[in-house]
PDB file of C-alpha atoms in Angstrom:
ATOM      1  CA  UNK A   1      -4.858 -15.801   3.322  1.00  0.00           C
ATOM      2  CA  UNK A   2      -7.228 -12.752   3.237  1.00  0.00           C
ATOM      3  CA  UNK A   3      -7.316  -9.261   4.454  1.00  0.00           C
ATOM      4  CA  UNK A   4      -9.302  -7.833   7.195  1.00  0.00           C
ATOM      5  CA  UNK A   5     -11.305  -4.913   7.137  1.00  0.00           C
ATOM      6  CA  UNK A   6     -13.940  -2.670   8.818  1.00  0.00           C
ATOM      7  CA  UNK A   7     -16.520  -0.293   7.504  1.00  0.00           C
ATOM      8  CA  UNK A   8     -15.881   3.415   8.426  1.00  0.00           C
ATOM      9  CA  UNK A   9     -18.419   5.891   8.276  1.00  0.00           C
ATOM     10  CA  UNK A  10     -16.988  10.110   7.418  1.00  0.00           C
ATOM     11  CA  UNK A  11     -18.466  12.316  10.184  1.00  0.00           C
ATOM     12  CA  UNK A  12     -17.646  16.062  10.376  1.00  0.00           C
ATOM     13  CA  UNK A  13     -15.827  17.706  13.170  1.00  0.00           C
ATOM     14  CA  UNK A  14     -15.771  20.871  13.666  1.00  0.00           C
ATOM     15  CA  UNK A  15     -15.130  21.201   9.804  1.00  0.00           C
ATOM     16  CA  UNK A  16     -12.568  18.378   9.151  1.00  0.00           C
ATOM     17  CA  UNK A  17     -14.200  14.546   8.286  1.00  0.00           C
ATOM     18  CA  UNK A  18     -12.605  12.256  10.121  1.00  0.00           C
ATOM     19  CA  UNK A  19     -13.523   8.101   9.827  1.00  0.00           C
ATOM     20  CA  UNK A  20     -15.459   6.568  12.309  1.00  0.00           C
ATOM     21  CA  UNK A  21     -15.335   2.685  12.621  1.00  0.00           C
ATOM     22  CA  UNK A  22     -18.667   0.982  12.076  1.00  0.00           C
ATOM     23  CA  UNK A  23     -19.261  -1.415  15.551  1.00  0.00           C
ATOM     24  CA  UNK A  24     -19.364  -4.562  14.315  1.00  0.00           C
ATOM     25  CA  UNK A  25     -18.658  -4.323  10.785  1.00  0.00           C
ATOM     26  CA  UNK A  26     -15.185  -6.180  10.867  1.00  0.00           C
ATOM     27  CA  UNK A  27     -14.630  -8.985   8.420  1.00  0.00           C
ATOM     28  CA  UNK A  28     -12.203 -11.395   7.070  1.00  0.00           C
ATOM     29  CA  UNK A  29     -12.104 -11.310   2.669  1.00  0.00           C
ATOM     30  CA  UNK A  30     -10.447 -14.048   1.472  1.00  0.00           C
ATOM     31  CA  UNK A  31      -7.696 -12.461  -0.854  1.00  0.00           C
ATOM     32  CA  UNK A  32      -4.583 -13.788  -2.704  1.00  0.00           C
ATOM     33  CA  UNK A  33      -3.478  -9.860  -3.459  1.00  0.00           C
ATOM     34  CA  UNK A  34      -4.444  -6.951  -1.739  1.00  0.00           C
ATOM     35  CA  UNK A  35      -4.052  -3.074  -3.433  1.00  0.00           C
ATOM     36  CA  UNK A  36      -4.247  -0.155  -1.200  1.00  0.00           C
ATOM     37  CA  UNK A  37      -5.897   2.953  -2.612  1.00  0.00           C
ATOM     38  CA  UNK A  38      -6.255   5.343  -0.144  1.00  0.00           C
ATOM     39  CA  UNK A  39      -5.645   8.851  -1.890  1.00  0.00           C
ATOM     40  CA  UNK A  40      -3.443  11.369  -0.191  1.00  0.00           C
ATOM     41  CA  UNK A  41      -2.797   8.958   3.122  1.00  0.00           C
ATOM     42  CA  UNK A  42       0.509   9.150   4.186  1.00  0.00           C
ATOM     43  CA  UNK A  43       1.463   5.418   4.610  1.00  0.00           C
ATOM     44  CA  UNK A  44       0.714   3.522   8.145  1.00  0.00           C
ATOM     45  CA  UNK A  45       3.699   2.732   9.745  1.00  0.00           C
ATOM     46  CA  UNK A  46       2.575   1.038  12.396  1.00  0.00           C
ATOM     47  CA  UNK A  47       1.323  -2.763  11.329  1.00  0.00           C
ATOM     48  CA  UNK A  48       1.849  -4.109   7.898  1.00  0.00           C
ATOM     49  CA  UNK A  49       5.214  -1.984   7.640  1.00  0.00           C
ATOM     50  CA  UNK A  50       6.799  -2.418  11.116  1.00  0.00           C
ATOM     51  CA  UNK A  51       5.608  -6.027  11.131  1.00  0.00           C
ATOM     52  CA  UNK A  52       7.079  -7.187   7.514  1.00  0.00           C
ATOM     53  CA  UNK A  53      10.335  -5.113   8.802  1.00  0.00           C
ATOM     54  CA  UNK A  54       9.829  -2.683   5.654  1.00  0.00           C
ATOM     55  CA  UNK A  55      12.426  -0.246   5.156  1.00  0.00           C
ATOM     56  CA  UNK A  56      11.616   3.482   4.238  1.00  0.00           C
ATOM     57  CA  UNK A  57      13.429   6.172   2.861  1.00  0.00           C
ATOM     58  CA  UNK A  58      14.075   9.608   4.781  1.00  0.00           C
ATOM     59  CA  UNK A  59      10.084  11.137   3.718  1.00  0.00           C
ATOM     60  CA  UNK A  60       9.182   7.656   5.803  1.00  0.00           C
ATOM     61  CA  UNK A  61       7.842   6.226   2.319  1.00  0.00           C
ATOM     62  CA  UNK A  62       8.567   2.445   0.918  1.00  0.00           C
ATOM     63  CA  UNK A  63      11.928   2.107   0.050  1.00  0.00           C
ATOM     64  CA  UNK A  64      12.113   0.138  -3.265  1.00  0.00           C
ATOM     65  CA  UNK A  65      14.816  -1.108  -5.547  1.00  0.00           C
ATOM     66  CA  UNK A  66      14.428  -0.089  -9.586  1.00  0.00           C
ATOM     67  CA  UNK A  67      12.137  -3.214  -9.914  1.00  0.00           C
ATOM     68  CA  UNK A  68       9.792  -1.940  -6.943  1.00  0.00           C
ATOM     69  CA  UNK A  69      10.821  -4.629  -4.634  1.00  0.00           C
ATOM     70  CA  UNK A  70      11.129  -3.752  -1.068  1.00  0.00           C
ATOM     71  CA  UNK A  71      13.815  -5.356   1.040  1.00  0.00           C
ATOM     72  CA  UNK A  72      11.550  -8.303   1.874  1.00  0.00           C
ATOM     73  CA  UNK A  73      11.243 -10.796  -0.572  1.00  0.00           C
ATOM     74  CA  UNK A  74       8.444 -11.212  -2.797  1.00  0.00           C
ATOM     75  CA  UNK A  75       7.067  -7.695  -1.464  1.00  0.00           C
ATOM     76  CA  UNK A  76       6.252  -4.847  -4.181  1.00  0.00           C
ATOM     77  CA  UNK A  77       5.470  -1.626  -3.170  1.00  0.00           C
ATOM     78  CA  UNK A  78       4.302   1.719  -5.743  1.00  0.00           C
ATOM     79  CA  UNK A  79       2.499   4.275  -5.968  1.00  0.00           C
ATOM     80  CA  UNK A  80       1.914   6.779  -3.258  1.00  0.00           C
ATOM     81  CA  UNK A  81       3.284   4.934  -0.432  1.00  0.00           C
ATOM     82  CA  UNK A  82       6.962   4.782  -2.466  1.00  0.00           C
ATOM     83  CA  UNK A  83       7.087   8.641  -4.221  1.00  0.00           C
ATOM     84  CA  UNK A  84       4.353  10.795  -1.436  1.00  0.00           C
ATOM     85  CA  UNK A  85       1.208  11.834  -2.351  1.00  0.00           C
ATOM     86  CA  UNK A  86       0.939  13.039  -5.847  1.00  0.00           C
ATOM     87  CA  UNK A  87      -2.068  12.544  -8.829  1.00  0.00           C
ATOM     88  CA  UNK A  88      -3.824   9.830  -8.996  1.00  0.00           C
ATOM     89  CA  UNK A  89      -2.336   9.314 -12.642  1.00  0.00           C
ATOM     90  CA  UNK A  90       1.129   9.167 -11.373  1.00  0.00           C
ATOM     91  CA  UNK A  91      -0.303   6.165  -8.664  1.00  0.00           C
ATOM     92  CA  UNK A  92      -2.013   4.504 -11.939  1.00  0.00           C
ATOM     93  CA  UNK A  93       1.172   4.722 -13.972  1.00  0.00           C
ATOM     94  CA  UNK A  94       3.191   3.448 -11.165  1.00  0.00           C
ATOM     95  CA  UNK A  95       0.958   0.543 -10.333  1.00  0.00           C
ATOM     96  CA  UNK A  96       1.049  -0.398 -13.654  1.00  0.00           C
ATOM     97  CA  UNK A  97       4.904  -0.377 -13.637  1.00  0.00           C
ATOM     98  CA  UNK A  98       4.808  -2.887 -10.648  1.00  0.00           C
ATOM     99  CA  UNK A  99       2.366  -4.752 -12.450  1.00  0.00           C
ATOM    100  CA  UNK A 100       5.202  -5.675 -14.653  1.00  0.00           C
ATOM    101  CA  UNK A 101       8.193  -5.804 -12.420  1.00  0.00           C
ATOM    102  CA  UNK A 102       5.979  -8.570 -10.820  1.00  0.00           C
ATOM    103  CA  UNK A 103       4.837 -10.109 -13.909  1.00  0.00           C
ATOM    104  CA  UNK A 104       8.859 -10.565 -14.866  1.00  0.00           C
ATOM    105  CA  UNK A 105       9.352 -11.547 -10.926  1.00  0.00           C
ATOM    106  CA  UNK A 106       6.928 -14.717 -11.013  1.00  0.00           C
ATOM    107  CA  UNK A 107       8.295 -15.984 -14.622  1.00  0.00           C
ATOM    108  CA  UNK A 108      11.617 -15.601 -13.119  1.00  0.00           C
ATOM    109  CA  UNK A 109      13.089 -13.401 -15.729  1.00  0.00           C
ATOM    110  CA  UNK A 110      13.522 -10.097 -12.957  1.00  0.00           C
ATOM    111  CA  UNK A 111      16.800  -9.113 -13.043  1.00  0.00           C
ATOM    112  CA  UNK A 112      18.736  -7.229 -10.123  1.00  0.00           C
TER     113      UNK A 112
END
């Protein structure tokens, strides 16, 4: 289990940054969990989503249940990629919401 990534590098263009990929920089990280904080993104649909078969709502963000859970099991989702970009405090306060939907989920007390 891990999570691969590759360094990017911002470059300007023509006034807007866009991310370059570093040649060579990609790497497996051994992870158990993996958090996603990637500001005012709009979520990546193609990948993770598409491959996990991850419903979304009619904005195209994470479709989640009152306890956060997706409609795979054992797959949370919060934060920007469930509400749209927002503040950064609303993402914190959310995460830590999932925190403990998930918490609840793995001592089995998570009710429907």
């Amino acid at each position: 289990k891990g999570v691969e990534v590759e360094e990017v590098e911002w470059k300007s263009n023509d006034g807007r940054y866009i991310m370059e990929i570093i040649p060579g920089s990609r790497k497996i990280i051994d992870a158990e969990l993996v958090l996603l904080a990637m500001g005012f993104v709009h979520p990546v649909l193609d990948g993770l989503l598409t491959d996990l078969g991850i419903e979304l709502d009619h904005k195209k963000n994470i479709k989640v249940n009152k306890n956060h859970l997706t409609n795979r099991e054992k797959v949370f989702a919060s934060g920007d990629s469930v509400s749209g970009a927002s503040l950064v405090v609303n993402a914190i306060a959310s995460g830590r919401r999932v925190a403990n939907e998930i918490d609840k989920y793995l001592k089995g007390k998570l009710t429907s």
